Tab-separated table of C-alpha atoms in Angstrom:
chain	number	residue	atom	x	y	z
K	1	MET	CA	0.000	0.000	0.000
K	2	ILE	CA	2.653	2.532	1.057
K	3	GLU	CA	4.776	1.675	-2.005
K	4	ASN	CA	1.807	2.620	-4.211
K	5	VAL	CA	1.593	5.957	-2.409
K	6	LEU	CA	5.279	6.533	-3.156
K	7	TRP	CA	4.945	5.768	-6.865
K	8	ILE	CA	1.886	8.014	-7.120
K	9	ALA	CA	3.863	10.842	-5.484
K	10	VAL	CA	6.818	10.429	-7.835
K	11	ALA	CA	4.575	10.175	-10.902
K	12	LEU	CA	2.678	13.344	-9.981
K	13	MET	CA	5.848	15.335	-9.334
K	14	VAL	CA	7.383	14.168	-12.607
K	15	LEU	CA	4.169	15.137	-14.404
K	16	SER	CA	4.197	18.520	-12.699
K	17	SER	CA	7.780	19.072	-13.857
K	18	VAL	CA	6.887	18.642	-17.534
K	19	ILE	CA	3.610	20.597	-17.584
K	20	PRO	CA	4.212	24.173	-18.866
K	21	ALA	CA	4.328	26.792	-16.090
K	22	LYS	CA	1.573	28.849	-17.716
K	23	ARG	CA	-0.940	26.085	-17.019
K	24	GLY	CA	-2.381	26.120	-13.505
K	25	ALA	CA	-2.619	22.332	-13.442
K	26	LYS	CA	1.166	22.244	-12.991
K	27	TYR	CA	0.831	23.583	-9.443
K	28	LEU	CA	-2.181	21.476	-8.495
K	29	VAL	CA	-0.572	18.256	-9.726
K	30	GLY	CA	2.698	19.109	-7.993
K	31	GLY	CA	0.920	20.013	-4.762
K	32	VAL	CA	-0.970	16.725	-4.685
K	33	GLY	CA	2.308	14.922	-5.437
K	34	TRP	CA	3.933	16.543	-2.417
K	35	ILE	CA	0.961	15.502	-0.260
K	36	PHE	CA	1.381	11.864	-1.295
K	37	PHE	CA	5.121	12.173	-0.679
K	38	SER	CA	4.346	13.472	2.815
K	39	VAL	CA	2.140	10.439	3.489
K	40	HIS	CA	5.025	8.171	2.477
K	41	TRP	CA	7.449	9.841	4.893
K	42	ALA	CA	4.886	10.102	7.695
K	43	TYR	CA	4.549	6.300	7.578
K	44	GLN	CA	8.293	5.648	7.971
K	45	PRO	CA	8.477	6.276	11.767
K	46	VAL	CA	6.500	3.050	12.255
K	47	HIS	CA	9.574	1.081	11.214
K	48	TYR	CA	12.052	3.225	13.132
K	49	ILE	CA	10.038	3.055	16.363
K	50	GLU	CA	10.191	-0.747	16.162
K	51	ILE	CA	14.005	-0.643	16.138
K	52	SER	CA	14.215	2.267	18.640
K	53	ASP	CA	15.873	4.585	16.105
K	54	TYR	CA	14.324	7.808	17.404
K	55	PHE	CA	16.663	10.096	15.480
K	56	ASN	CA	15.200	8.835	12.211
K	57	VAL	CA	11.696	9.068	13.691
K	58	VAL	CA	12.184	12.796	14.162
K	59	LEU	CA	13.948	13.153	10.796
K	60	THR	CA	11.216	11.441	8.767
K	61	LEU	CA	8.482	13.404	10.524
K	62	ALA	CA	10.390	16.619	9.719
K	63	ILE	CA	10.616	15.562	6.065
K	64	ALA	CA	6.875	14.840	6.041
K	65	ALA	CA	6.199	18.331	7.423
K	66	PHE	CA	8.481	19.876	4.793
K	67	CYS	CA	6.569	18.013	2.060
K	68	LEU	CA	3.309	19.505	3.335
K	69	PHE	CA	4.945	22.936	3.328
K	70	MET	CA	5.897	22.487	-0.328
K	71	ALA	CA	2.390	21.226	-1.125
K	72	HIS	CA	0.900	24.320	0.502
K	73	ASN	CA	3.045	26.603	-1.665
K	74	MET	CA	2.078	24.870	-4.894
K	75	ILE	CA	-1.626	24.649	-4.134
K	76	ARG	CA	-1.666	28.293	-3.042
K	77	GLU	CA	-0.114	29.221	-6.393
K	78	TYR	CA	-2.830	27.206	-8.160
K	79	ARG	CA	-5.656	28.871	-6.221
K	80	GLU	CA	-4.279	32.414	-6.035
K	81	PRO	CA	-1.659	32.921	-8.764
K	82	SER	CA	-1.803	36.695	-8.439
K	83	ILE	CA	-0.290	36.603	-4.935
K	84	SER	CA	3.140	35.173	-5.704
K	85	GLY	CA	3.226	35.601	-9.454
K	86	ARG	CA	5.572	33.488	-11.568
K	87	GLY	CA	8.807	34.526	-9.924
K	88	GLY	CA	10.377	34.526	-6.477
K	89	ASP	CA	9.274	31.766	-4.137
K	90	ILE	CA	7.338	29.758	-6.696
K	91	ASP	CA	10.412	29.448	-8.927
K	92	ILE	CA	12.290	27.941	-5.979
K	93	VAL	CA	9.404	25.563	-5.280
K	94	LEU	CA	9.327	24.427	-8.906
K	95	MET	CA	13.083	23.795	-8.943
K	96	VAL	CA	12.922	21.802	-5.703
K	97	THR	CA	9.973	19.826	-7.079
K	98	SER	CA	11.908	18.964	-10.235
K	99	ALA	CA	15.011	18.003	-8.236
K	100	THR	CA	12.929	15.775	-5.942
K	101	ALA	CA	11.114	14.173	-8.873
K	102	ILE	CA	14.334	13.396	-10.744
K	103	GLY	CA	16.163	12.153	-7.657
K	104	SER	CA	13.220	9.976	-6.610
K	105	LEU	CA	12.813	8.602	-10.126
K	106	PHE	CA	16.475	7.638	-10.041
K	107	TYR	CA	16.548	6.177	-6.522
K	108	PHE	CA	13.240	4.451	-5.772
K	109	PRO	CA	13.345	1.902	-8.627
K	110	PHE	CA	16.573	0.534	-7.133
K	111	ALA	CA	15.003	0.538	-3.669
K	112	ASN	CA	11.727	-1.147	-4.648
K	113	ILE	CA	12.333	-3.309	-7.735
K	114	PRO	CA	14.173	-6.511	-6.687
K	115	ALA	CA	15.899	-7.073	-10.050
K	116	LEU	CA	17.396	-3.571	-10.081
K	117	ASN	CA	18.233	-3.780	-6.388
K	118	GLN	CA	20.144	-7.025	-6.856
K	119	TRP	CA	21.874	-5.763	-10.009
K	120	LEU	CA	23.205	-2.665	-8.262
K	121	ILE	CA	24.330	-4.546	-5.147
K	122	SER	CA	26.012	-7.191	-7.305
K	123	ASN	CA	27.765	-4.513	-9.346
K	124	VAL	CA	29.164	-2.811	-6.233
K	125	THR	CA	30.128	-6.159	-4.670
K	126	ASN	CA	32.041	-7.217	-7.776
K	127	ALA	CA	33.774	-3.844	-8.064
K	128	THR	CA	34.801	-3.911	-4.393
K	129	ALA	CA	36.047	-7.504	-4.599
K	130	GLY	CA	37.918	-6.617	-7.796
K	131	LEU	CA	39.646	-3.655	-6.114
K	132	LEU	CA	40.667	-5.782	-3.123
K	133	THR	CA	42.026	-8.519	-5.398
K	134	PHE	CA	43.975	-5.908	-7.391
K	135	LEU	CA	45.490	-4.626	-4.140
K	136	GLY	CA	46.608	-8.141	-3.238
K	137	TYR	CA	43.939	-9.179	-0.750
K	138	ASN	CA	42.653	-12.746	-1.018
K	139	VAL	CA	38.864	-12.468	-0.849
K	140	ASP	CA	35.905	-14.703	-1.645
K	141	SER	CA	32.667	-13.171	-2.849
K	142	THR	CA	29.108	-13.999	-3.808
K	143	TRP	CA	26.691	-11.586	-5.475
K	144	HIS	CA	26.232	-9.656	-2.203
K	145	LYS	CA	28.853	-10.846	0.303
K	146	ILE	CA	32.620	-10.514	0.556
K	147	THR	CA	34.712	-12.680	2.904
K	148	TYR	CA	38.250	-11.787	3.956
K	149	ASN	CA	40.269	-13.626	6.616
K	150	GLY	CA	37.131	-15.495	7.647
K	151	TYR	CA	35.126	-12.313	8.273
K	152	THR	CA	32.143	-11.694	6.011
K	153	VAL	CA	30.566	-8.358	5.105
K	154	GLN	CA	27.193	-8.196	3.365
K	155	ILE	CA	26.703	-5.414	0.834
K	156	ILE	CA	23.235	-3.865	1.073
K	157	LEU	CA	21.615	-1.005	-0.826
K	158	ALA	CA	22.967	1.570	1.640
K	159	CYS	CA	26.497	0.397	0.748
K	160	THR	CA	26.058	1.441	-2.908
K	161	ALA	CA	25.863	5.237	-2.348
K	162	ILE	CA	22.741	5.284	-4.511
K	163	GLU	CA	21.105	7.856	-2.199
K	164	SER	CA	23.917	10.387	-2.688
K	165	ILE	CA	24.115	9.646	-6.408
K	166	ALA	CA	20.363	10.182	-6.811
K	167	LEU	CA	20.503	13.396	-4.763
K	168	PHE	CA	23.256	14.975	-6.855
K	169	THR	CA	21.680	13.749	-10.095
K	170	GLY	CA	18.342	15.322	-9.202
K	171	LEU	CA	19.896	18.611	-8.108
K	172	ILE	CA	22.138	18.944	-11.153
K	173	ILE	CA	19.516	18.069	-13.761
K	174	SER	CA	16.958	20.417	-12.196
K	175	ILE	CA	19.254	23.440	-12.639
K	176	ASN	CA	18.737	25.645	-15.684
K	177	ALA	CA	22.337	26.086	-16.863
K	178	PRO	CA	24.434	25.456	-20.011
K	179	PHE	CA	24.892	21.778	-20.838
K	180	LYS	CA	28.681	21.992	-20.559
K	181	ARG	CA	28.509	23.180	-16.960
K	182	LEU	CA	25.880	20.592	-16.093
K	183	MET	CA	28.078	17.800	-17.476
K	184	SER	CA	31.111	19.128	-15.610
K	185	ALA	CA	29.146	19.148	-12.356
K	186	PHE	CA	27.854	15.646	-13.043
K	187	MET	CA	31.306	14.237	-13.815
K	188	ILE	CA	32.924	15.592	-10.635
K	189	SER	CA	30.104	14.288	-8.468
K	190	VAL	CA	28.356	11.078	-9.540
K	191	PRO	CA	31.338	9.032	-10.873
K	192	VAL	CA	33.511	10.304	-8.017
K	193	ILE	CA	30.907	9.343	-5.407
K	194	TYR	CA	30.624	5.858	-6.926
K	195	ALA	CA	34.419	5.363	-6.966
K	196	LEU	CA	34.934	6.697	-3.434
K	197	ASN	CA	32.165	4.424	-2.177
K	198	ILE	CA	33.990	1.384	-3.580
K	199	VAL	CA	37.116	2.509	-1.720
K	200	ARG	CA	35.044	3.009	1.440
K	201	ASP	CA	33.558	-0.495	1.230
K	202	ALA	CA	37.021	-1.971	0.611
K	203	PHE	CA	38.416	-0.118	3.637
K	204	VAL	CA	35.675	-1.471	5.914
K	205	ILE	CA	36.229	-5.043	4.710
K	206	VAL	CA	40.015	-4.900	5.209
K	207	ALA	CA	39.707	-3.185	8.616
K	208	TYR	CA	37.199	-5.833	9.711
K	209	GLY	CA	39.087	-8.798	8.235
K	210	ASP	CA	42.439	-7.755	9.704
K	211	GLN	CA	40.776	-6.659	12.982
K	212	TRP	CA	42.533	-3.288	12.921
K	213	PHE	CA	40.522	-2.016	15.860
K	214	GLY	CA	40.026	-5.236	17.814
K	215	PRO	CA	36.591	-6.794	18.454
K	216	GLU	CA	34.839	-3.565	17.471
K	217	SER	CA	36.638	-3.284	14.145
K	218	PHE	CA	33.517	-3.336	11.974
K	219	GLU	CA	31.633	-0.832	14.101
K	220	ILE	CA	34.558	1.594	14.281
K	221	ALA	CA	35.455	1.259	10.607
K	222	HIS	CA	31.892	1.402	9.291
K	223	HIS	CA	29.937	3.512	11.757
K	224	VAL	CA	32.653	6.016	12.666
K	225	ILE	CA	35.584	6.339	10.267
K	226	ALA	CA	33.712	5.555	7.046
K	227	LYS	CA	30.785	7.822	7.939
K	228	ILE	CA	33.059	10.731	8.839
K	229	GLY	CA	35.052	10.201	5.662
K	230	SER	CA	31.861	10.071	3.575
K	231	ALA	CA	30.568	13.280	5.138
K	232	ILE	CA	33.827	15.115	4.388
K	233	ALA	CA	33.911	13.792	0.816
K	234	LEU	CA	30.298	14.812	0.148
K	235	PHE	CA	30.959	18.281	1.554
K	236	VAL	CA	33.960	18.745	-0.762
K	237	ILE	CA	32.031	17.401	-3.755
K	238	ALA	CA	29.053	19.647	-2.991
K	239	TYR	CA	31.371	22.654	-2.751
K	240	ALA	CA	32.940	21.809	-6.123
K	241	VAL	CA	29.525	21.351	-7.737
K	242	MET	CA	28.273	24.688	-6.418
K	243	ARG	CA	31.409	26.385	-7.732
K	244	ILE	CA	30.470	25.122	-11.188
K	245	LEU	CA	26.728	25.672	-10.706
K	246	PRO	CA	26.212	28.764	-8.543
K	247	GLU	CA	22.524	28.489	-9.518
K	248	LEU	CA	22.343	25.519	-7.157
K	249	LEU	CA	23.541	27.630	-4.247
K	250	ASP	CA	20.946	30.263	-5.189
K	251	MET	CA	18.230	27.590	-5.078
K	252	ILE	CA	19.324	26.307	-1.659
K	253	ASP	CA	19.613	29.819	-0.254
K	254	GLY	CA	16.229	30.773	-1.730
K	255	LEU	CA	14.599	27.701	-0.191
K	256	TRP	CA	16.116	28.515	3.204
K	257	GLN	CA	15.015	32.150	3.035
K	258	MET	CA	11.497	31.188	1.955
K	259	THR	CA	11.125	28.564	4.688
K	260	THR	CA	12.437	30.725	7.522
K	261	ARG	CA	10.283	33.671	6.386
K	262	ARG	CA	7.142	31.539	6.410
K	263	VAL	CA	8.009	30.098	9.827
K	264	ARG	CA	8.482	33.594	11.240
K	265	ASN	CA	5.124	34.642	9.810
K	266	ILE	CA	3.418	31.660	11.425
K	267	VAL	CA	5.061	32.448	14.781
K	268	ARG	CA	3.944	36.073	14.590
K	269	LYS	CA	0.357	35.107	13.804
K	270	SER	CA	0.245	32.597	16.647
């Protein structure tokens, strides 16, 4: 049931992205898409409560609230186009809608279609095992597991960096900029993220197999060092992309300004 809600949300936002801006249906369709997307995220805390992951409970509820905020902006533009016109806030909303639609269209098939899920995991597993073999490590691998020194690591979807790849793909494609700059931004982000993720997975496997950090080697390598390294790498990549596409920084800043302004207005009224 909830997967159907997700696909409806993505389909509506994609449709909204291709409908010409002069047609009011663009905003209504996009607004309804954001509402369905909010329902999807509002359902996610059920899973996280079961595993006592309260950080993600709060995060997914915040995302659901943000989706409703975006829906409100689009539906308001549909009902009262004279208020915000075709510039300013609504341009930011349309860009964010396009970025979300593209990123979701890229990510969710891998997350929800078993054949694509297995293909991606197998691809990353083979690439990681190939890198380790090239570096001289004797590993055994299946389509989703790599064993080194008797220690086995299972590659799951989160180990493929597909979330970050989808995010940067959606953001880059949604920007209205010359093709050459878009391709430059794409090439210094998506392929680099994929390659660095293979190195990250290889590092975790070697650290775990050689027990670099004792009994807690996997936890330290994966949950601490690899996560910190990934965060630093994504920050550097994002900086490089925004240097090439300053329009992306304008979109992020515009979204922040719009959101904080609306929140202040709500606080004043209350």
